[in-house]
Coordinates of N, CA, C and O in Angstrom, one line a residue:
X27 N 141.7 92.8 -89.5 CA 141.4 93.4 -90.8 C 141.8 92.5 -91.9 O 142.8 91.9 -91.9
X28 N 140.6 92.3 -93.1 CA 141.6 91.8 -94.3 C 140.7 92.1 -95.4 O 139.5 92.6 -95.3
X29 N 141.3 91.9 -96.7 CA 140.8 92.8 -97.7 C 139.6 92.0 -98.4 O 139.4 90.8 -98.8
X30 N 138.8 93.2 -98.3 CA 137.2 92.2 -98.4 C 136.5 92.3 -100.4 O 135.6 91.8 -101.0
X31 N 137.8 93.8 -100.8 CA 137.2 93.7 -102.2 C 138.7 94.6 -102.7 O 139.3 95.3 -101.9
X32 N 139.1 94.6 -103.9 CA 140.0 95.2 -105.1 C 139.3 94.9 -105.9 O 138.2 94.3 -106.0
X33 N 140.2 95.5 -106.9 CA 139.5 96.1 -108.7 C 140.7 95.8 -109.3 O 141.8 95.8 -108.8
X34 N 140.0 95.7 -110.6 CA 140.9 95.8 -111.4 C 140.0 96.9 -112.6 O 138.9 97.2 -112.2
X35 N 140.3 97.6 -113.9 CA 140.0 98.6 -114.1 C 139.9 97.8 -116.1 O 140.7 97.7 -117.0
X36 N 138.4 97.5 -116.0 CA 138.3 97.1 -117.7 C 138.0 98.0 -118.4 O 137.5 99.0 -118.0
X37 N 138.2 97.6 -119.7 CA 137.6 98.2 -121.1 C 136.5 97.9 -121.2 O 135.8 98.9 -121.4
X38 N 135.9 96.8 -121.1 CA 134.3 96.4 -121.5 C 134.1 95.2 -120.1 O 134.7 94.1 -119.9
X39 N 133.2 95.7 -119.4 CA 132.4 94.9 -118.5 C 132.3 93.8 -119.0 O 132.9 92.9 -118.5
X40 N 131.7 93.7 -119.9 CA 130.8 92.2 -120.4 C 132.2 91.1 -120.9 O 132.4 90.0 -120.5
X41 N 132.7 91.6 -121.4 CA 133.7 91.0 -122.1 C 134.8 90.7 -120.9 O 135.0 89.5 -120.8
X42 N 135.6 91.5 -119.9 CA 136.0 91.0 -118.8 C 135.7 90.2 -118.2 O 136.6 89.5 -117.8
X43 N 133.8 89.8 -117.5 CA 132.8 89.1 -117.1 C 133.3 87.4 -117.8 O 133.9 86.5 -117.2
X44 N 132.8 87.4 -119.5 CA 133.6 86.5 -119.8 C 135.0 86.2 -119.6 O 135.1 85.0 -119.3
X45 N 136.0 86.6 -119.6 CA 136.8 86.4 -119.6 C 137.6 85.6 -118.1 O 138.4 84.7 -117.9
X46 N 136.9 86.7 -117.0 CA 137.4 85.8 -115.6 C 136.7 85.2 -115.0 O 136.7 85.2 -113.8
X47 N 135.5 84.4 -116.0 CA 134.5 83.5 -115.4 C 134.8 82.3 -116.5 O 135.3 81.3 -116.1
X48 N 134.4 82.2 -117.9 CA 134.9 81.4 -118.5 C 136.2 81.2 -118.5 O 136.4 80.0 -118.3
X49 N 137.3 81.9 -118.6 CA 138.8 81.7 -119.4 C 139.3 81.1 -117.7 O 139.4 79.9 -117.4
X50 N 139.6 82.2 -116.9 CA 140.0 82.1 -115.3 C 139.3 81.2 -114.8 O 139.8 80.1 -114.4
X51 N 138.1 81.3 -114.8 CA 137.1 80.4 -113.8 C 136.4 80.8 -112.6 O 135.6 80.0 -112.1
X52 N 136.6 81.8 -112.1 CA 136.0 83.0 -111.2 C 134.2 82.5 -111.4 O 134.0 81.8 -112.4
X53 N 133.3 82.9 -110.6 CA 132.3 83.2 -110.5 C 131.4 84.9 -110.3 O 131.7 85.9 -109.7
X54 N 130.6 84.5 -110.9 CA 129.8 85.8 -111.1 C 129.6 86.5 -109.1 O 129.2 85.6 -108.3
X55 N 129.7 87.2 -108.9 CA 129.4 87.7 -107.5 C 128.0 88.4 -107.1 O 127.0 88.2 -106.4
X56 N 128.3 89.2 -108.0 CA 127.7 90.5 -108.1 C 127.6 91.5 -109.6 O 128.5 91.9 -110.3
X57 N 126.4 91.6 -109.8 CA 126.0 92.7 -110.8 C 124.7 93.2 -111.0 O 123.6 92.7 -111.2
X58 N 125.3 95.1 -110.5 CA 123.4 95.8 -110.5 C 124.4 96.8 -110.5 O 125.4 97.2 -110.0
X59 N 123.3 97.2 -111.7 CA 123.2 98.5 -112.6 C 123.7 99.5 -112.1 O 123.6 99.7 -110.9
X60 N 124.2 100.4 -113.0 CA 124.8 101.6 -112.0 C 124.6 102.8 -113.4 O 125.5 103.6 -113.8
X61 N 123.3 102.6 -114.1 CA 124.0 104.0 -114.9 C 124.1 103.2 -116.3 O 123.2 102.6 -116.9
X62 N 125.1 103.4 -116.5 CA 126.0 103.2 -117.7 C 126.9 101.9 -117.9 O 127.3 101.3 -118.9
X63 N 126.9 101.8 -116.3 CA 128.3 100.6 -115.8 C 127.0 99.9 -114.8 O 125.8 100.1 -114.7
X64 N 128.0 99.2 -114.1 CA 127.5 97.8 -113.3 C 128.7 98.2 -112.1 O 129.8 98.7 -112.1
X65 N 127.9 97.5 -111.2 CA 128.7 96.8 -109.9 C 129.1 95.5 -110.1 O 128.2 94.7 -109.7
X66 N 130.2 94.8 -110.6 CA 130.6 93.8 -111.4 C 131.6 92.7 -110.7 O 132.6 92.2 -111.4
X67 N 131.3 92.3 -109.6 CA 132.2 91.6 -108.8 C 132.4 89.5 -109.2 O 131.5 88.7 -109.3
X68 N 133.6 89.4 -109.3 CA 133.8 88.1 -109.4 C 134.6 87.6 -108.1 O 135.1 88.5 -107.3
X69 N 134.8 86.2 -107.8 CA 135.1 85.2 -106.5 C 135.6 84.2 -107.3 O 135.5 83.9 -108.5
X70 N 136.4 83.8 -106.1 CA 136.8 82.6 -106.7 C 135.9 81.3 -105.8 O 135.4 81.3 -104.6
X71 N 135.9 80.4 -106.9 CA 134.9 79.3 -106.9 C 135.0 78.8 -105.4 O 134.1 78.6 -104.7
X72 N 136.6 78.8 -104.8 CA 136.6 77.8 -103.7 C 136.4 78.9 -102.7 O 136.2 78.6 -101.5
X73 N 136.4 79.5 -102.9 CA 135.9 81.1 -101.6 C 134.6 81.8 -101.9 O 134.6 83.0 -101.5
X74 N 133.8 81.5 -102.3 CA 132.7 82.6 -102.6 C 132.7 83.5 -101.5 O 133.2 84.6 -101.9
X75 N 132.3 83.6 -100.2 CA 132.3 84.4 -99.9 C 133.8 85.5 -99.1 O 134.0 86.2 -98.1
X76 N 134.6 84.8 -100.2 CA 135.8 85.6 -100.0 C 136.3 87.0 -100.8 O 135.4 87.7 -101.2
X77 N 137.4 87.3 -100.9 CA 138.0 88.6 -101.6 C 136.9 88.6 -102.7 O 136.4 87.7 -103.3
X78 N 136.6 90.2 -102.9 CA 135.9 89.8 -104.4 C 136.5 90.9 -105.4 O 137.0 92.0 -105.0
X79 N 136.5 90.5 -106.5 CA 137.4 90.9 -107.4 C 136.5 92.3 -108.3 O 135.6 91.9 -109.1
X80 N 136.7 94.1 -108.0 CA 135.6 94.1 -108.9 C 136.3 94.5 -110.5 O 137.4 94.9 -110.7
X81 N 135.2 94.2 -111.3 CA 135.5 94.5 -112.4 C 134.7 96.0 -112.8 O 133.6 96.2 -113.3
X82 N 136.0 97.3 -112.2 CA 135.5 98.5 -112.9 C 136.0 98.8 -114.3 O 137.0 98.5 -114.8
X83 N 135.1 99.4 -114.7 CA 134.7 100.5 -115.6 C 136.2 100.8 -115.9 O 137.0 100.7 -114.9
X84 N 136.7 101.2 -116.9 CA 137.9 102.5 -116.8 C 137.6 103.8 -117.3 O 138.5 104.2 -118.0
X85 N 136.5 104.6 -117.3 CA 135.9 105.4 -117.9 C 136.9 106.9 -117.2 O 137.2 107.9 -117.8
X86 N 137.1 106.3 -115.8 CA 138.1 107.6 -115.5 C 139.6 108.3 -116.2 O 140.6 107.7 -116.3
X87 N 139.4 109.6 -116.7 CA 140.4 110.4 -117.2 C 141.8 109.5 -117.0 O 142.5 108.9 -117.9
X88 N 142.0 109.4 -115.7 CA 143.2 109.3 -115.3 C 143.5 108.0 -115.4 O 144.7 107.8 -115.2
X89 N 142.7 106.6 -115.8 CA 142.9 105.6 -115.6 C 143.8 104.8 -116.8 O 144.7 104.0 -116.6
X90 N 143.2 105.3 -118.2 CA 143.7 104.8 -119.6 C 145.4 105.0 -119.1 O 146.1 104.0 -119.0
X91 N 145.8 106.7 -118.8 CA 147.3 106.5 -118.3 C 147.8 105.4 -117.7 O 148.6 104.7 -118.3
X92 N 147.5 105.3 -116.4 CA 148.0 104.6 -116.3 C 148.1 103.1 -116.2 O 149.1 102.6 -115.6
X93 N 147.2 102.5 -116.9 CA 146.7 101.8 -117.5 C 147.8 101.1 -118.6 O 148.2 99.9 -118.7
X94 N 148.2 102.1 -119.1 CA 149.1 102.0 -120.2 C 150.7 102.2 -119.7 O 151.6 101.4 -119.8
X95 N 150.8 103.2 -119.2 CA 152.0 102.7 -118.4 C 152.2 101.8 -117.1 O 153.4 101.7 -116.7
X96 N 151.3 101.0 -116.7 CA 151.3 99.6 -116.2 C 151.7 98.0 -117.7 O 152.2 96.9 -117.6
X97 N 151.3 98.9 -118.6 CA 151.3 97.4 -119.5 C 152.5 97.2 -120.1 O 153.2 96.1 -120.4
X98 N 152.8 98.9 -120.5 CA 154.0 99.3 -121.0 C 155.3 98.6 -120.1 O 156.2 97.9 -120.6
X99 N 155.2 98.9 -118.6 CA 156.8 98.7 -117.9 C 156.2 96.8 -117.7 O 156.8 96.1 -116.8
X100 N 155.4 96.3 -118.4 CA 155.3 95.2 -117.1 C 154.7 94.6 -116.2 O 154.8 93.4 -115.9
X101 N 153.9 95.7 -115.5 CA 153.8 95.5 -114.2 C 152.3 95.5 -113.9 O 151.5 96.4 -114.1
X102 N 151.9 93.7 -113.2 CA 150.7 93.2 -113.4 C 149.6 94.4 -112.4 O 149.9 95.1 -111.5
X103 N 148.5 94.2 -112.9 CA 147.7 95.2 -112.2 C 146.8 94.2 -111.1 O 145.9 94.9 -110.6
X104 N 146.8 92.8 -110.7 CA 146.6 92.0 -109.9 C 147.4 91.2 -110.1 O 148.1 91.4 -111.0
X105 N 147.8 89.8 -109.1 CA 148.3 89.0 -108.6 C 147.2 87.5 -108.2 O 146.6 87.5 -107.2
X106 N 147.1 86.7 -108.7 CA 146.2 85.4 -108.4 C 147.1 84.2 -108.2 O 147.9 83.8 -108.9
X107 N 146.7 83.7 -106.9 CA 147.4 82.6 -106.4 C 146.8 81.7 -107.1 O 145.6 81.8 -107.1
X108 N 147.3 80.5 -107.9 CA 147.1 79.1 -108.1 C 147.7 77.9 -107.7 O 148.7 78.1 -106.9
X109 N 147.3 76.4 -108.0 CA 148.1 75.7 -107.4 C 149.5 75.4 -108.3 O 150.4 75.0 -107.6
X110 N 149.7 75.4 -109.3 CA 150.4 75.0 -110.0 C 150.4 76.1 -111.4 O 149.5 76.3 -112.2
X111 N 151.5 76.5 -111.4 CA 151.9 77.6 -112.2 C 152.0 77.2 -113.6 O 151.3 77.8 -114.5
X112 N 152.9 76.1 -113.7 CA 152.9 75.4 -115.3 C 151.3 74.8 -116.0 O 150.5 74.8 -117.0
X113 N 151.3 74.3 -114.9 CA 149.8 73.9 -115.5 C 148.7 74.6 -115.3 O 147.6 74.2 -115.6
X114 N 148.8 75.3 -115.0 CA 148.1 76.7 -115.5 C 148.1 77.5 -116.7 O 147.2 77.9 -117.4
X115 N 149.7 77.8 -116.9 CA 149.6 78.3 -118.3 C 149.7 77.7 -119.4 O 149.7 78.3 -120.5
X116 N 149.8 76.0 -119.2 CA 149.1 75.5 -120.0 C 147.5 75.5 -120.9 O 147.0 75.6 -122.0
X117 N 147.0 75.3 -119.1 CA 145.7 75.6 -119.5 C 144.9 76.7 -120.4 O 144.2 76.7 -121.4
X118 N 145.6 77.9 -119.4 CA 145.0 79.0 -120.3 C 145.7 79.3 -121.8 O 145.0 79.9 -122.6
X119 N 147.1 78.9 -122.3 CA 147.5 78.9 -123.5 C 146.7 78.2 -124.9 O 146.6 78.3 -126.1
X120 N 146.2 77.2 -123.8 CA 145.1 76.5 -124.8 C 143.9 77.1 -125.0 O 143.2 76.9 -126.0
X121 N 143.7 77.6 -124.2 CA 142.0 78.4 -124.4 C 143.1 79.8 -124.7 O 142.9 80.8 -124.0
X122 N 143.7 79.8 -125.3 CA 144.8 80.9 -126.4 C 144.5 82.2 -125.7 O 144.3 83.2 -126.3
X123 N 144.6 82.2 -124.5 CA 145.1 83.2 -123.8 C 147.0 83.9 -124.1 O 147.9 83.1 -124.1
X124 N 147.2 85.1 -124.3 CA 148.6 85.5 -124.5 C 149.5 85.9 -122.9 O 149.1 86.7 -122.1
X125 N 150.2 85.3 -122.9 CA 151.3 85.5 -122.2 C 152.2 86.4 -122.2 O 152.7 86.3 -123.4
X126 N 152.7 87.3 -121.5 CA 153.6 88.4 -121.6 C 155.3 87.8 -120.8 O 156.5 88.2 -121.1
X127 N 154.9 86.8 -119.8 CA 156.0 86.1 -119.3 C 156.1 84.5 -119.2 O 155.1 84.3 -118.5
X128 N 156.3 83.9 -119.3 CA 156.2 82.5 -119.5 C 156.3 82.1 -117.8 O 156.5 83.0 -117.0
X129 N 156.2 81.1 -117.6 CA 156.3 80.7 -115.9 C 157.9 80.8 -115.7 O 158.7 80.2 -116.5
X130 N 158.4 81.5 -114.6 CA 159.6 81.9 -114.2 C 159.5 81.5 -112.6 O 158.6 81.7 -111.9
X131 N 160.9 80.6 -112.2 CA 161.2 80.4 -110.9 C 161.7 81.7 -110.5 O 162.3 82.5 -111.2
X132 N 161.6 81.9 -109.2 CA 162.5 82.9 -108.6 C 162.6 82.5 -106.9 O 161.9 83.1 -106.1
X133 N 163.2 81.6 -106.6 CA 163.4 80.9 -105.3 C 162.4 80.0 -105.2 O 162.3 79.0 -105.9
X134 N 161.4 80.3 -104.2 CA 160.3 79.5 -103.8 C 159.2 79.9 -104.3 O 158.1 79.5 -104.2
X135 N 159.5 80.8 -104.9 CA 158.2 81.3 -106.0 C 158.0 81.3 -107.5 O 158.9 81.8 -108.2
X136 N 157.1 80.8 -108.2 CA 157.2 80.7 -109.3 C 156.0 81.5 -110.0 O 154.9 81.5 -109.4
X137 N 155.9 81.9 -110.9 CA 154.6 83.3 -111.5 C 154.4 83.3 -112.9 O 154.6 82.2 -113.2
X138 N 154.1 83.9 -114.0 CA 154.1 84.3 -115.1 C 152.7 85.3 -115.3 O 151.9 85.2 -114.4
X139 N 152.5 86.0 -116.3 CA 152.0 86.9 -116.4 C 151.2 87.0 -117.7 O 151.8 87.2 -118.7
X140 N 149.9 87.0 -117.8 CA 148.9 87.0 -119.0 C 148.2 88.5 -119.2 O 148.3 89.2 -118.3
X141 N 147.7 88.7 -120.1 CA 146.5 89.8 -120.6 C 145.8 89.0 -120.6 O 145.7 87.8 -120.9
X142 N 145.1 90.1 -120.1 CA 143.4 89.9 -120.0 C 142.2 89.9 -120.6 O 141.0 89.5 -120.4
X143 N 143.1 90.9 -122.0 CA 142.3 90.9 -122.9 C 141.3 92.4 -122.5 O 140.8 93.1 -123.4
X144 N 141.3 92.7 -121.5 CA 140.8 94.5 -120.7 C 141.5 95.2 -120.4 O 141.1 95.9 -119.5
X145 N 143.1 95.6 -120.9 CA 144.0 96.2 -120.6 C 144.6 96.3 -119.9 O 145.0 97.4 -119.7
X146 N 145.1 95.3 -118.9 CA 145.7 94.6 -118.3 C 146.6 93.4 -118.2 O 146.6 92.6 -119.1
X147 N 147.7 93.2 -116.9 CA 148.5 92.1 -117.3 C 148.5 91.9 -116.0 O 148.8 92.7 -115.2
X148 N 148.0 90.5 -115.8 CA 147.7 89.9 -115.0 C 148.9 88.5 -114.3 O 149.4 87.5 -115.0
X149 N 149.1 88.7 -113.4 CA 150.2 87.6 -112.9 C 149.8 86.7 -111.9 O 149.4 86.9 -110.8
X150 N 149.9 84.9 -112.9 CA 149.7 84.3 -111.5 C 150.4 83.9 -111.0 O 151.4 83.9 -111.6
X151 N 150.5 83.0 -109.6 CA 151.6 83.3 -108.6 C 151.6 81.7 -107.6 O 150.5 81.3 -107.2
X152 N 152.5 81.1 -107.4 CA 152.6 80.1 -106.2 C 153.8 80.4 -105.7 O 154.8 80.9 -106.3
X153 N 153.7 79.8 -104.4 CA 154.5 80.1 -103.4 C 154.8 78.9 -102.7 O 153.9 78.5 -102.0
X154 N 156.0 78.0 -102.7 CA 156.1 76.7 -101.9 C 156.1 77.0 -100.6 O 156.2 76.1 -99.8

């Protein structure tokens, strides 16, 4: 078994779309119509047909909650492995992405944590 799709839960499709295809670098996967919303899936470049990331809607009741008490305590609503943690948030600091944690060691792992700019806080992650 392994995990073939998660979500993460946006404000505005389109504007998420941008954001983890231009800012991140993700690739478009998937998008068809659903209504109101889209089936909205992004990959990463070196895996296409790997994990796909989708970008729902947050249109559900229950979601703004917790939504906001995710951003409120902290706590990222995905996890993205890179190779190099500092130079990463270099990168995205310059394309003025905001930071909620700056790159932090914690043994053999090192992480920090951005907005997404879709109500979310997103953490990326290496592991020696």
């Amino acid at each position: 078994m392994k995990i073939h799709l998660t979500s993460v839960f946006v404000d505005d499709q389109d504007k998420a779309l941008r954001f983890y295809t231009d800012v991140l670098g993700f690739v478009k996967k998937h998008d068809v119509p659903l209504g109101t919303a889209r089936w909205l899936t992004v990959v990463s470049p070196e895996d296409p047909d790997g994990t796909e990331l989708l970008l729902e809607p947050s249109g559900h009741p229950a979601v703004q909650p917790y939504k906001t008490a995710l951003v409120e305590d902290g706590i990222p609503a995905a996890s993205f492995a890179v190779d190099d943690v500092r130079a990463e948030f270099d990168r995205l600091r310059e394309l003025g992405v905001r930071f909620t944690q700056e790159p932090m060691e914690m043994g053999t792992v090192t992480t920090a944590v951005l907005d997404d700019t879709c109500g979310n806080l997103i953490q990326i992650v290496h592991s020696k």
